[in-house]
Short mmCIF file of C-alpha atoms (C1' of nucleotides) in Angstrom, two decimals:
data_model
loop_
_atom_site.label_atom_id
_atom_site.label_comp_id
_atom_site.label_asym_id
_atom_site.label_seq_id
_atom_site.Cartn_x
_atom_site.Cartn_y
_atom_site.Cartn_z
CA MET B 1 14.23 -33.48 -7.43
CA ASP B 2 15.50 -34.03 -3.91
CA LYS B 3 12.67 -32.77 -1.75
CA LEU B 4 14.75 -32.63 1.42
CA ALA B 5 17.44 -30.57 -0.25
CA ALA B 6 14.81 -28.28 -1.70
CA LEU B 7 13.20 -27.84 1.70
CA ARG B 8 16.52 -27.19 3.37
CA LYS B 9 17.07 -24.26 1.03
CA LEU B 10 13.98 -22.58 2.41
CA ALA B 11 14.79 -20.15 5.21
CA LEU B 12 11.66 -21.29 7.01
CA PHE B 13 13.13 -24.72 7.67
CA GLU B 14 16.76 -23.94 8.23
CA ASP B 15 16.50 -24.34 11.99
CA ILE B 16 14.13 -27.29 11.98
CA ASN B 17 15.65 -30.64 12.85
CA GLU B 18 15.65 -33.70 10.65
CA ALA B 19 13.34 -35.71 12.89
CA THR B 20 10.57 -33.16 12.48
CA LEU B 21 10.99 -32.79 8.76
CA LYS B 22 11.52 -36.42 7.68
CA PRO B 23 8.01 -37.72 8.34
CA LEU B 24 6.59 -34.92 6.25
CA LEU B 25 8.64 -35.53 3.14
CA ASP B 26 6.20 -37.88 1.47
CA TYR B 27 3.41 -35.36 1.79
CA PHE B 28 5.21 -32.73 -0.22
CA VAL B 29 4.29 -32.51 -3.88
CA VAL B 30 6.38 -30.91 -6.59
CA LYS B 31 4.45 -28.84 -9.10
CA ARG B 32 5.53 -26.96 -12.19
CA PHE B 33 3.94 -23.98 -13.86
CA GLU B 34 4.66 -22.11 -17.09
CA ARG B 35 4.76 -18.37 -17.53
CA GLY B 36 1.28 -16.96 -17.20
CA ASP B 37 -0.16 -19.99 -15.42
CA SER B 38 -2.34 -19.31 -12.44
CA ILE B 39 -1.03 -20.97 -9.29
CA TRP B 40 -4.13 -20.04 -7.38
CA ARG B 41 -6.93 -17.56 -7.77
CA GLU B 42 -8.26 -14.91 -5.44
CA GLY B 43 -11.28 -16.21 -3.62
CA SER B 44 -10.48 -19.89 -3.88
CA LEU B 45 -10.01 -21.77 -0.63
CA ALA B 46 -6.44 -22.08 0.57
CA THR B 47 -5.80 -25.77 1.14
CA HIS B 48 -2.06 -26.13 0.49
CA PHE B 49 1.03 -24.40 1.78
CA THR B 50 3.13 -23.34 -1.20
CA PHE B 51 6.89 -22.95 -1.29
CA VAL B 52 8.58 -21.41 -4.32
CA VAL B 53 11.59 -23.51 -5.24
CA ASP B 54 12.49 -22.07 -8.60
CA GLY B 55 11.38 -19.13 -10.73
CA THR B 56 9.41 -16.05 -9.76
CA ILE B 57 5.72 -15.43 -9.23
CA LYS B 58 3.57 -12.39 -8.63
CA ILE B 59 0.79 -12.02 -6.12
CA ALA B 60 -1.87 -9.68 -7.47
CA LYS B 61 -5.37 -8.52 -6.83
CA TYR B 62 -7.62 -8.03 -9.84
CA ARG B 63 -10.07 -5.19 -9.72
CA ASN B 64 -13.49 -5.33 -11.25
CA ASP B 65 -12.42 -2.84 -13.90
CA GLY B 66 -9.89 -5.39 -15.12
CA ARG B 67 -6.76 -3.71 -13.86
CA GLU B 68 -4.54 -5.48 -11.40
CA VAL B 69 -2.58 -4.37 -8.36
CA ILE B 70 0.60 -6.33 -7.75
CA LEU B 71 1.14 -6.95 -4.07
CA GLY B 72 4.54 -8.45 -4.45
CA VAL B 73 6.95 -10.47 -6.57
CA PHE B 74 8.41 -13.55 -4.97
CA GLY B 75 11.27 -15.75 -6.04
CA ALA B 76 13.00 -18.96 -4.99
CA ASP B 77 13.16 -19.73 -1.25
CA GLU B 78 9.97 -17.92 -0.46
CA VAL B 79 6.73 -19.11 1.11
CA VAL B 80 3.57 -17.71 -0.36
CA GLY B 81 -0.06 -17.78 0.59
CA HIS B 82 0.59 -19.29 4.01
CA VAL B 83 -1.26 -16.43 5.61
CA ALA B 84 -4.49 -17.59 4.02
CA VAL B 85 -3.75 -21.28 4.45
CA TYR B 86 -2.96 -20.96 8.10
CA ASN B 87 -6.08 -19.00 8.74
CA GLN B 88 -8.27 -21.32 6.70
CA ILE B 89 -9.64 -18.50 4.61
CA ALA B 90 -9.91 -17.86 0.89
CA TYR B 91 -6.88 -16.42 -0.84
CA PRO B 92 -7.11 -12.62 -0.73
CA ALA B 93 -5.22 -12.36 -4.04
CA SER B 94 -4.16 -14.44 -7.02
CA ALA B 95 -0.75 -15.97 -7.72
CA VAL B 96 0.58 -16.09 -11.28
CA ALA B 97 3.85 -17.51 -12.63
CA LEU B 98 6.08 -14.84 -14.15
CA GLU B 99 8.31 -17.48 -15.75
CA ASP B 100 8.63 -21.25 -15.54
CA VAL B 101 8.19 -22.03 -11.88
CA THR B 102 8.67 -24.99 -9.57
CA VAL B 103 6.89 -25.09 -6.24
CA LEU B 104 6.53 -27.52 -3.35
CA GLU B 105 3.06 -27.94 -1.97
CA ILE B 106 1.84 -29.65 1.16
CA PHE B 107 -1.72 -30.18 2.21
CA ARG B 108 -2.81 -27.97 5.05
CA GLY B 109 -3.89 -30.85 7.29
CA HIS B 110 -0.61 -32.67 6.88
CA PHE B 111 1.37 -29.68 7.98
CA TYR B 112 -0.79 -27.86 10.49
CA GLY B 113 -0.27 -30.29 13.36
CA THR B 114 3.47 -30.23 12.93
CA ILE B 115 3.47 -26.47 13.05
CA GLN B 116 1.58 -26.41 16.31
CA ARG B 117 3.79 -29.05 17.88
CA THR B 118 6.99 -27.37 16.76
CA PRO B 119 7.51 -24.00 18.48
CA ALA B 120 10.57 -23.29 16.38
CA LEU B 121 8.49 -23.64 13.22
CA LEU B 122 5.72 -21.52 14.65
CA GLU B 123 8.27 -18.87 15.53
CA ALA B 124 9.77 -19.04 12.08
CA ILE B 125 6.37 -18.57 10.50
CA LEU B 126 5.56 -15.71 12.84
CA LYS B 127 8.83 -14.04 11.97
CA ASN B 128 8.21 -14.59 8.29
CA MET B 129 4.77 -13.07 8.55
CA MET B 130 6.13 -10.03 10.27
CA GLU B 131 8.68 -9.60 7.55
CA ARG B 132 5.87 -9.87 5.01
CA ASN B 133 4.01 -7.27 7.02
CA ARG B 134 6.98 -4.94 6.95
CA ALA B 135 7.33 -5.44 3.21
CA LEU B 136 3.69 -4.49 2.73
CA VAL B 137 4.17 -1.30 4.74
CA GLN B 138 7.18 -0.57 2.58
CA ARG B 139 5.20 -1.24 -0.56
CA LEU B 140 2.35 0.96 0.61
CA HIS B 141 4.91 3.66 1.12
CA GLU B 142 6.29 3.11 -2.36
CA VAL B 143 3.11 3.26 -4.38
CA THR B 144 2.34 6.66 -2.89
CA VAL B 145 5.66 8.19 -3.90
CA SER B 146 4.81 11.06 -6.16
CA SER B 147 6.20 10.68 -9.66
CA ALA B 148 6.02 7.60 -11.84
CA GLU B 149 9.69 7.88 -12.76
CA GLN B 150 10.62 7.94 -9.09
CA ARG B 151 8.52 4.87 -8.35
CA LEU B 152 10.08 2.99 -11.26
CA ALA B 153 13.57 3.90 -10.08
CA LEU B 154 12.67 2.79 -6.57
CA LEU B 155 11.40 -0.51 -7.92
CA PHE B 156 14.63 -1.25 -9.71
CA CYS B 157 16.68 -0.19 -6.70
CA LYS B 158 14.80 -2.78 -4.68
CA PHE B 159 15.27 -5.52 -7.28
CA SER B 160 18.91 -4.56 -7.51
CA GLU B 161 19.34 -5.09 -3.78
CA SER B 162 17.47 -8.35 -3.56
CA MET B 163 18.62 -10.07 -6.72
CA GLY B 164 21.18 -7.91 -8.51
CA ARG B 165 24.47 -9.31 -9.83
CA ARG B 166 27.49 -7.14 -10.59
CA VAL B 167 28.46 -7.41 -14.25
CA PRO B 168 31.10 -5.70 -16.40
CA LEU B 169 29.66 -3.27 -18.94
CA GLY B 170 32.52 -3.64 -21.42
CA ASP B 171 33.70 -0.07 -21.22
CA GLY B 172 35.54 -0.81 -17.99
CA ARG B 173 32.69 0.29 -15.77
CA TRP B 174 30.40 -2.00 -13.79
CA GLY B 175 26.65 -2.37 -13.82
CA VAL B 176 24.08 -4.51 -12.06
CA TYR B 177 22.20 -7.27 -13.86
CA ILE B 178 18.73 -8.22 -12.69
CA GLU B 179 17.39 -11.48 -14.09
CA ILE B 180 13.65 -11.12 -13.92
CA PRO B 181 11.33 -11.46 -16.91
CA LEU B 182 9.05 -8.49 -16.40
CA SER B 183 7.19 -7.06 -19.37
CA ARG B 184 6.43 -3.35 -19.64
CA SER B 185 2.94 -4.30 -18.61
CA ASP B 186 4.21 -6.03 -15.46
CA LEU B 187 6.30 -2.98 -14.61
CA SER B 188 3.35 -0.67 -15.13
CA GLU B 189 1.30 -2.69 -12.67
CA LEU B 190 4.07 -2.73 -10.11
CA ILE B 191 4.36 1.04 -10.10
CA ASN B 192 0.67 1.59 -10.64
CA VAL B 193 0.66 3.46 -13.93
CA ARG B 194 -0.63 2.72 -17.44
CA VAL B 195 1.38 0.56 -19.80
CA GLU B 196 2.17 3.48 -22.10
CA THR B 197 3.73 5.41 -19.26
CA ALA B 198 5.97 2.51 -18.29
CA ILE B 199 6.95 2.05 -21.94
CA ARG B 200 7.79 5.73 -22.33
CA LEU B 201 9.96 5.72 -19.23
CA MET B 202 11.78 2.52 -20.19
CA SER B 203 12.29 3.78 -23.73
CA LYS B 204 13.84 6.96 -22.39
CA TRP B 205 16.06 5.04 -20.01
CA ASN B 206 17.04 2.59 -22.72
CA LYS B 207 18.61 5.33 -24.80
CA GLU B 208 19.81 7.99 -22.38
CA GLY B 209 19.04 6.71 -18.93
CA PRO B 210 20.44 4.37 -16.33
CA ILE B 211 18.76 1.10 -17.34
CA ARG B 212 18.99 -1.16 -20.39
CA THR B 213 16.45 -3.86 -21.19
CA GLU B 214 18.00 -7.28 -21.82
CA LYS B 215 16.75 -10.59 -23.20
CA ASN B 216 15.03 -11.61 -19.97
CA GLY B 217 16.09 -9.09 -17.44
CA PHE B 218 17.56 -5.64 -17.07
CA THR B 219 20.98 -4.10 -16.66
CA ILE B 220 21.40 -1.05 -14.50
CA THR B 221 24.16 0.78 -16.31
CA ASP B 222 24.40 3.59 -13.81
CA PRO B 223 23.30 2.71 -10.26
CA ASP B 224 24.16 6.18 -8.95
CA VAL B 225 21.86 7.95 -11.39
CA LEU B 226 19.09 5.46 -10.62
CA LEU B 227 19.46 6.06 -6.90
CA LYS B 228 19.38 9.81 -7.43
CA ILE B 229 16.18 9.58 -9.46
CA SER B 230 14.54 7.43 -6.81
CA GLN B 231 15.39 9.93 -4.11
CA SER B 232 14.65 13.18 -5.90
CA SER B 233 11.87 14.64 -3.78
CA GLY B 234 9.18 15.81 -6.08
CA MET Z 1 -7.48 2.22 36.07
CA ASP Z 2 -7.98 -1.52 36.52
CA LYS Z 3 -5.22 -3.04 34.45
CA LEU Z 4 -6.79 -6.48 34.40
CA ALA Z 5 -10.10 -5.11 33.16
CA ALA Z 6 -8.29 -3.09 30.53
CA LEU Z 7 -6.38 -6.15 29.37
CA ARG Z 8 -9.51 -8.25 29.25
CA LYS Z 9 -11.01 -5.77 26.82
CA LEU Z 10 -8.24 -6.53 24.35
CA ALA Z 11 -9.20 -9.23 21.88
CA LEU Z 12 -5.67 -10.57 22.04
CA PHE Z 13 -6.18 -11.74 25.61
CA GLU Z 14 -9.78 -12.79 25.62
CA ASP Z 15 -8.95 -16.49 25.52
CA ILE Z 16 -5.99 -16.37 27.85
CA ASN Z 17 -6.61 -17.70 31.32
CA GLU Z 18 -6.19 -15.74 34.55
CA ALA Z 19 -3.19 -17.76 35.73
CA THR Z 20 -1.17 -16.78 32.69
CA LEU Z 21 -2.14 -13.15 32.79
CA LYS Z 22 -1.86 -12.47 36.54
CA PRO Z 23 1.94 -12.65 36.82
CA LEU Z 24 2.23 -10.13 34.02
CA LEU Z 25 -0.02 -7.49 35.52
CA ASP Z 26 2.67 -5.67 37.50
CA TYR Z 27 4.77 -5.27 34.41
CA PHE Z 28 2.12 -3.32 32.55
CA VAL Z 29 2.36 0.45 32.63
CA VAL Z 30 -0.48 2.84 31.85
CA LYS Z 31 0.47 5.86 29.76
CA ARG Z 32 -1.56 8.82 28.58
CA PHE Z 33 -1.02 11.03 25.57
CA GLU Z 34 -2.72 14.19 24.32
CA ARG Z 35 -3.76 14.89 20.76
CA GLY Z 36 -0.69 15.40 18.62
CA ASP Z 37 1.70 13.71 21.04
CA SER Z 38 4.19 11.31 19.56
CA ILE Z 39 3.86 7.84 21.04
CA TRP Z 40 6.96 6.66 19.25
CA ARG Z 41 9.00 7.79 16.31
CA GLU Z 42 10.06 5.98 13.18
CA GLY Z 43 13.58 4.69 13.57
CA SER Z 44 13.60 4.50 17.35
CA LEU Z 45 14.15 1.09 18.90
CA ALA Z 46 11.03 -0.85 19.79
CA THR Z 47 11.34 -1.92 23.41
CA HIS Z 48 7.72 -2.06 24.60
CA PHE Z 49 4.59 -3.72 23.37
CA THR Z 50 1.81 -1.13 23.16
CA PHE Z 51 -1.91 -1.77 23.58
CA VAL Z 52 -4.39 1.00 22.82
CA VAL Z 53 -6.97 1.11 25.62
CA ASP Z 54 -8.72 4.35 24.85
CA GLY Z 55 -8.70 6.90 22.04
CA THR Z 56 -7.34 6.62 18.51
CA ILE Z 57 -3.87 6.88 17.08
CA LYS Z 58 -2.41 6.96 13.61
CA ILE Z 59 0.62 5.10 12.37
CA ALA Z 60 2.37 7.14 9.70
CA LYS Z 61 5.57 7.31 7.75
CA TYR Z 62 7.06 10.74 7.19
CA ARG Z 63 8.79 11.33 3.89
CA ASN Z 64 11.81 13.50 3.51
CA ASP Z 65 9.74 16.05 1.60
CA GLY Z 66 7.69 16.57 4.75
CA ARG Z 67 4.50 14.83 3.65
CA GLU Z 68 3.23 11.85 5.53
CA VAL Z 69 1.66 8.56 4.53
CA ILE Z 70 -0.83 7.20 7.03
CA LEU Z 71 -0.55 3.43 7.27
CA GLY Z 72 -3.51 3.01 9.49
CA VAL Z 73 -5.71 4.44 12.21
CA PHE Z 74 -6.11 2.33 15.33
CA GLY Z 75 -8.55 2.64 18.18
CA ALA Z 76 -9.29 0.99 21.47
CA ASP Z 77 -8.63 -2.76 21.74
CA GLU Z 78 -5.83 -2.72 19.22
CA VAL Z 79 -2.20 -3.70 19.50
CA VAL Z 80 0.27 -1.50 17.70
CA GLY Z 81 3.94 -1.73 16.89
CA HIS Z 82 4.23 -5.32 18.05
CA VAL Z 83 5.71 -6.32 14.75
CA ALA Z 84 8.77 -4.16 15.38
CA VAL Z 85 8.94 -5.06 19.04
CA TYR Z 86 8.70 -8.77 18.46
CA ASN Z 87 11.31 -8.64 15.77
CA GLN Z 88 13.67 -6.44 17.77
CA ILE Z 89 13.96 -3.87 15.05
CA ALA Z 90 13.45 -0.11 14.88
CA TYR Z 91 9.91 1.11 14.34
CA PRO Z 92 9.27 1.36 10.59
CA ALA Z 93 6.81 4.23 11.14
CA SER Z 94 5.76 6.77 13.76
CA ALA Z 95 2.73 6.67 16.05
CA VAL Z 96 0.86 9.86 16.89
CA ALA Z 97 -2.18 10.40 19.12
CA LEU Z 98 -5.22 11.66 17.19
CA GLU Z 99 -7.02 12.56 20.41
CA ASP Z 100 -6.42 11.97 24.11
CA VAL Z 101 -5.19 8.42 24.32
CA THR Z 102 -4.57 5.81 26.98
CA VAL Z 103 -2.25 2.90 26.28
CA LEU Z 104 -0.87 -0.06 28.19
CA GLU Z 105 2.80 -0.78 27.69
CA ILE Z 106 4.83 -3.80 28.68
CA PHE Z 107 8.56 -4.26 28.35
CA ARG Z 108 9.57 -6.57 25.55
CA GLY Z 109 11.51 -8.97 27.76
CA HIS Z 110 8.71 -9.39 30.27
CA PHE Z 111 6.24 -10.34 27.60
CA TYR Z 112 8.37 -12.29 25.19
CA GLY Z 113 9.01 -15.22 27.49
CA THR Z 114 5.35 -15.58 28.28
CA ILE Z 115 4.46 -15.62 24.62
CA GLN Z 116 6.85 -18.42 23.92
CA ARG Z 117 5.57 -20.48 26.82
CA THR Z 118 1.91 -19.86 26.01
CA PRO Z 119 0.88 -21.41 22.69
CA ALA Z 120 -2.59 -19.89 22.94
CA LEU Z 121 -1.08 -16.43 23.14
CA LEU Z 122 1.27 -17.16 20.27
CA GLU Z 123 -1.69 -18.35 18.22
CA ALA Z 124 -3.65 -15.24 19.12
CA ILE Z 125 -0.79 -13.01 18.05
CA LEU Z 126 -0.33 -14.98 14.85
CA LYS Z 127 -4.00 -14.56 14.07
CA ASN Z 128 -3.83 -10.88 14.85
CA MET Z 129 -0.88 -10.47 12.52
CA MET Z 130 -2.70 -12.16 9.69
CA GLU Z 131 -5.61 -9.84 10.17
CA ARG Z 132 -3.19 -6.91 10.11
CA ASN Z 133 -1.69 -8.36 6.98
CA ARG Z 134 -5.06 -8.62 5.33
CA ALA Z 135 -5.86 -5.05 6.30
CA LEU Z 136 -2.63 -3.85 4.72
CA VAL Z 137 -3.41 -5.67 1.48
CA GLN Z 138 -6.83 -4.08 1.59
CA ARG Z 139 -5.32 -0.66 2.18
CA LEU Z 140 -2.82 -1.15 -0.63
CA HIS Z 141 -5.75 -1.99 -2.81
CA GLU Z 142 -7.57 1.12 -1.67
CA VAL Z 143 -4.89 3.72 -2.24
CA THR Z 144 -4.62 2.61 -5.84
CA VAL Z 145 -8.33 3.11 -6.48
CA SER Z 146 -8.56 5.74 -9.15
CA SER Z 147 -10.46 8.83 -8.10
CA ALA Z 148 -9.99 10.82 -4.92
CA GLU Z 149 -13.73 11.00 -4.33
CA GLN Z 150 -13.97 7.23 -4.55
CA ARG Z 151 -11.14 6.76 -2.09
CA LEU Z 152 -12.73 9.17 0.36
CA ALA Z 153 -16.06 7.39 0.10
CA LEU Z 154 -14.31 4.07 0.63
CA LEU Z 155 -12.58 5.43 3.70
CA PHE Z 156 -15.84 6.51 5.27
CA CYS Z 157 -17.50 3.22 4.39
CA LYS Z 158 -14.74 1.48 6.30
CA PHE Z 159 -15.06 3.76 9.30
CA SER Z 160 -18.78 3.31 9.18
CA GLU Z 161 -18.42 -0.45 9.41
CA SER Z 162 -15.84 -0.48 12.16
CA MET Z 163 -17.13 2.30 14.39
CA GLY Z 164 -20.40 3.65 13.01
CA ARG Z 165 -23.48 4.18 15.19
CA ARG Z 166 -26.99 4.44 13.78
CA VAL Z 167 -28.55 7.80 14.59
CA PRO Z 168 -31.88 9.47 13.69
CA LEU Z 169 -31.51 12.38 11.27
CA GLY Z 170 -34.58 14.20 12.51
CA ASP Z 171 -36.50 13.98 9.25
CA GLY Z 172 -37.48 10.41 10.03
CA ARG Z 173 -34.58 8.87 8.14
CA TRP Z 174 -31.51 7.25 9.70
CA GLY Z 175 -27.86 8.05 9.29
CA VAL Z 176 -24.57 6.71 10.66
CA TYR Z 177 -22.50 8.70 13.13
CA ILE Z 178 -18.74 8.20 13.23
CA GLU Z 179 -16.98 9.67 16.25
CA ILE Z 180 -13.43 10.25 15.10
CA PRO Z 181 -11.68 13.61 15.26
CA LEU Z 182 -10.07 13.76 11.84
CA SER Z 183 -9.19 17.15 10.37
CA ARG Z 184 -9.37 17.78 6.63
CA SER Z 185 -5.62 17.42 6.69
CA ASP Z 186 -5.84 13.98 8.33
CA LEU Z 187 -8.37 12.89 5.73
CA SER Z 188 -6.18 14.13 2.91
CA GLU Z 189 -3.30 12.04 4.19
CA LEU Z 190 -5.47 8.96 4.56
CA ILE Z 191 -6.59 9.09 0.94
CA ASN Z 192 -3.27 10.41 -0.29
CA VAL Z 193 -4.31 13.76 -1.79
CA ARG Z 194 -3.56 17.41 -1.00
CA VAL Z 195 -5.42 19.18 1.77
CA GLU Z 196 -7.28 21.42 -0.68
CA THR Z 197 -8.69 18.43 -2.51
CA ALA Z 198 -9.99 16.87 0.69
CA ILE Z 199 -11.50 20.21 1.70
CA ARG Z 200 -13.22 20.63 -1.66
CA LEU Z 201 -14.71 17.14 -1.51
CA MET Z 202 -15.90 17.53 2.08
CA SER Z 203 -17.35 20.97 1.31
CA LYS Z 204 -19.29 19.53 -1.58
CA TRP Z 205 -20.55 16.63 0.49
CA ASN Z 206 -21.43 18.94 3.37
CA LYS Z 207 -23.92 20.80 1.22
CA GLU Z 208 -25.23 18.38 -1.35
CA GLY Z 209 -23.57 15.06 -0.61
CA PRO Z 210 -23.92 12.12 1.72
CA ILE Z 211 -21.73 13.27 4.63
CA ARG Z 212 -22.01 16.07 7.18
CA THR Z 213 -19.12 17.22 9.36
CA GLU Z 214 -19.93 17.34 13.08
CA LYS Z 215 -18.23 18.78 16.16
CA ASN Z 216 -15.78 15.89 16.48
CA GLY Z 217 -16.92 13.33 14.01
CA PHE Z 218 -19.02 12.86 10.90
CA THR Z 219 -22.55 11.86 10.08
CA ILE Z 220 -23.25 9.84 6.98
CA THR Z 221 -26.64 11.15 5.96
CA ASP Z 222 -27.03 8.81 3.02
CA PRO Z 223 -25.14 5.51 3.30
CA ASP Z 224 -26.49 4.26 -0.03
CA VAL Z 225 -25.14 7.21 -1.99
CA LEU Z 226 -21.79 6.87 -0.21
CA LEU Z 227 -21.59 3.20 -1.10
CA LYS Z 228 -22.45 3.94 -4.69
CA ILE Z 229 -19.72 6.56 -4.96
CA SER Z 230 -17.18 4.18 -3.46
CA GLN Z 231 -18.05 1.49 -5.97
CA SER Z 232 -18.38 3.56 -9.13
CA SER Z 233 -15.62 2.13 -11.27
CA GLY Z 234 -13.77 5.00 -12.85
"C1'" DC N 1 -8.43 44.73 21.78
"C1'" DT N 2 -5.04 43.21 18.53
"C1'" DG N 3 -2.01 40.19 16.33
"C1'" DC N 4 -0.95 35.56 15.29
"C1'" DC N 5 -1.81 30.92 13.80
"C1'" DG N 6 -4.00 26.58 12.34
"C1'" DG N 7 -7.89 25.02 10.06
"C1'" DT N 8 -11.26 25.85 6.48
"C1'" DA N 9 -12.73 27.68 2.10
"C1'" DT N 10 -12.55 28.88 -2.91
"C1'" DG N 11 -10.80 30.58 -7.21
"C1'" DA N 12 -7.12 30.49 -11.13
"C1'" DT N 13 -3.68 28.12 -13.40
"C1'" DC N 14 -0.54 24.31 -14.50
"C1'" DT N 15 0.86 19.57 -15.48
"C1'" DG N 16 1.79 14.51 -15.14
"C1'" DG N 17 -0.02 10.89 -16.70
"C1'" DA N 18 -4.43 8.83 -18.51
"C1'" DT N 19 -6.64 8.06 -22.66
"C1'" DC N 20 -7.15 7.34 -27.55
"C1'" DA N 21 -5.15 6.30 -31.86
"C1'" DT N 22 -1.95 4.37 -35.02
"C1'" DA N 23 1.92 1.65 -36.26
"C1'" DA N 24 6.15 -1.01 -36.04
"C1'" DT N 25 8.20 -5.22 -34.13
"C1'" DG N 26 8.44 -10.08 -33.22
"C1'" DA N 27 7.31 -14.66 -31.71
"C1'" DA N 28 3.95 -18.69 -32.57
"C1'" DG N 29 1.15 -21.39 -35.31
"C1'" DC N 30 -0.37 -23.16 -39.77
"C1'" DG L 1 6.04 -18.31 -46.62
"C1'" DC L 2 1.80 -15.78 -44.40
"C1'" DT L 3 -1.49 -14.69 -40.57
"C1'" DT L 4 -2.41 -13.69 -35.91
"C1'" DC L 5 -1.80 -11.77 -31.69
"C1'" DA L 6 0.87 -9.71 -27.93
"C1'" DT L 7 4.32 -6.44 -26.97
"C1'" DT L 8 6.68 -2.21 -27.78
"C1'" DA L 9 6.58 2.35 -29.56
"C1'" DT L 10 5.15 7.23 -30.24
"C1'" DG L 11 2.18 11.08 -31.05
"C1'" DA L 12 -2.13 14.04 -29.85
"C1'" DT L 13 -5.47 15.36 -26.65
"C1'" DC L 14 -7.69 15.68 -22.18
"C1'" DC L 15 -8.53 16.08 -17.27
"C1'" DA L 16 -8.21 15.23 -12.14
"C1'" DG L 17 -5.82 16.94 -8.95
"C1'" DA L 18 -1.55 19.58 -7.68
"C1'" DT L 19 -0.03 24.04 -6.96
"C1'" DC L 20 -0.32 28.90 -5.91
"C1'" DA L 21 -2.77 32.64 -4.04
"C1'" DT L 22 -6.11 34.93 -1.26
"C1'" DA L 23 -9.41 35.22 2.38
"C1'" DC L 24 -12.36 34.02 6.35
"C1'" DC L 25 -13.00 32.24 10.96
"C1'" DG L 26 -12.19 30.92 15.89
"C1'" DG L 27 -9.03 30.27 19.62
"C1'" DC L 28 -5.40 31.93 22.29
"C1'" DA L 29 -1.41 34.83 23.99
"C1'" DG L 30 0.10 39.12 24.97
#
DNA sequence: CTGCCGGTATGATCTGGATCATAATGAAGC
DNA sequence: GCTTCATTATGATCCAGATCATACCGGCAG
C-alpha cells in the first residue's frame, strides 16, 4: 500500500505540497476492518484522524432504547471523525464498517502542528467541515420528509448521484447501479423506520417498483419513477 | 450603538486583539428587523457575514408543500449563515426574525482577508463550526426521538439550559423562566408535528403539566417532571 | 360597532407505520 | 448432512398523530 498515493487521492490533501506531506508519511498507519467491526465508539476519546481509503462506513448514534440513528454513510476519499479529533473531545457517535474497509490513521499530536502551520490545510479542513455541516442540514431536512416511501426514494436518489454507475438493463434501457452493501436493517435506520417497513417497501419495489436488489448493491431500473416518488408532496 | 462593544460581546471575537478588530469596524453595518421579517432567503447568494446582536431568529427550510423545517433558533452572540458566506454558495435555508432583532453585517470580501491573515480568528471560526456541527448532530438525534411529547419536553429542557432564569413560583418553590416568543405554530415546527398537536400538548401542560405559557415566554413549573418526560424511553 | 384574521382550543375520524407473530430463506459452523 | 442464527418476508392488530371541522378570543382596519 503506497501511503503517499493513498493520501493524494484524498481531496483534503490535493492542494498540499510534497514538502509538507513527506515528513508525515511515517506517522500514518494503515488499518483494516471487516464488515460490522467498530472503528470507534461513541464516547471514546478521539486520538487519531481517520481517512477512509477503501470501503464504506456508517457513523451512527445509538440510543438507550437500542435503536440507532445513522448520521451518514461515508466511502473512499472521505475524512471522518476529524471534528472530534480536532476539538479534543470524545466522539459524538460511533463508526462501524459496512463492508471490508481500509483506513489511514494518524495520531492527533503528529498532525495537529502541521495543520496549524499550513494555512492551506486549515482552509481545506474548514471547507470540509462546512460541507459536512451542509450535509447534516440536508439530512435533517430529509428525515423529516413525510412518508417513508418518499424518504427511501430520496435516499436512493442521493446514492445514485454520489456513487451511481450507468448500466444496461438488457432490454435496451439503462439503469443505475449502486454498489453499497446495505441490509434492509441498514436502510430502515437511514430513513428512520422499522425494519419491517423497509422490507415491505423494498419487496414492493423489487417486483413492481423502480429498484431491484442485487448481490451487494442495488439497481435503479427506473430513475424517473424513483425521482417522482421522492418528490411527490405528501 | 457601539459597534466595538457589540462585537466584543460575540464569543467569536473575545480572544481577538484590538489591533486586528479596529480596521474592520467601519465595514460593519447595523441592521434591524421586526418579527416576521426575512433576514435572508434560501437560495439567495450569501454576500455578508451576519452576527446576531439582539433578539432571536430562526433558520428554516421551506418545503414545496408549504411546511417548514426549523434547523435552529439563534439568539444574541451567535453567528449565522457564515457557512454559506464562507463557502461562496447560496444560503441553504432562510432566516426569519422571531422578534425585533439587531444584527451586525460585514461584507464577505472585507472579512475574508482578515480571517486568512489571522490564525486566531480562523481557529475561533473552526471551533464555532464544530460546535454548530455537534448541535446539528444533536438536533438530528432529537427529531428522531419517538413521541411528540418527549420531543417537546426535550426542546424545553434545551431552552432551559441555554436561556433559562430561575424564578420564584410564589408557593415557595422555584421554576425556570424562558423568555422566547414562540407561538404554538413555531413550537410545532421545532418538534416537527402539526400545530394542533403542539396546541394539545401545551394545553395539557398548562393545566396539569410542568409548563405554563406566559406573556412572551414560558415558565417551567416543574423541571424534574419535564426532565422525566424527555427521558422516558418510548 | 362590525367584519376580518391569526392564534388558540377541542372534538371526531382516519391512517401510516409501529408492533407482534410466524415462517421461509440462506449463509456459517460443526 | 444438520443446527444455528441473521436476514427477508408477510399477515394481523393497534395507536399516535395527522387531518378535517368547528368555535372562541383579541387585535386591528374600516
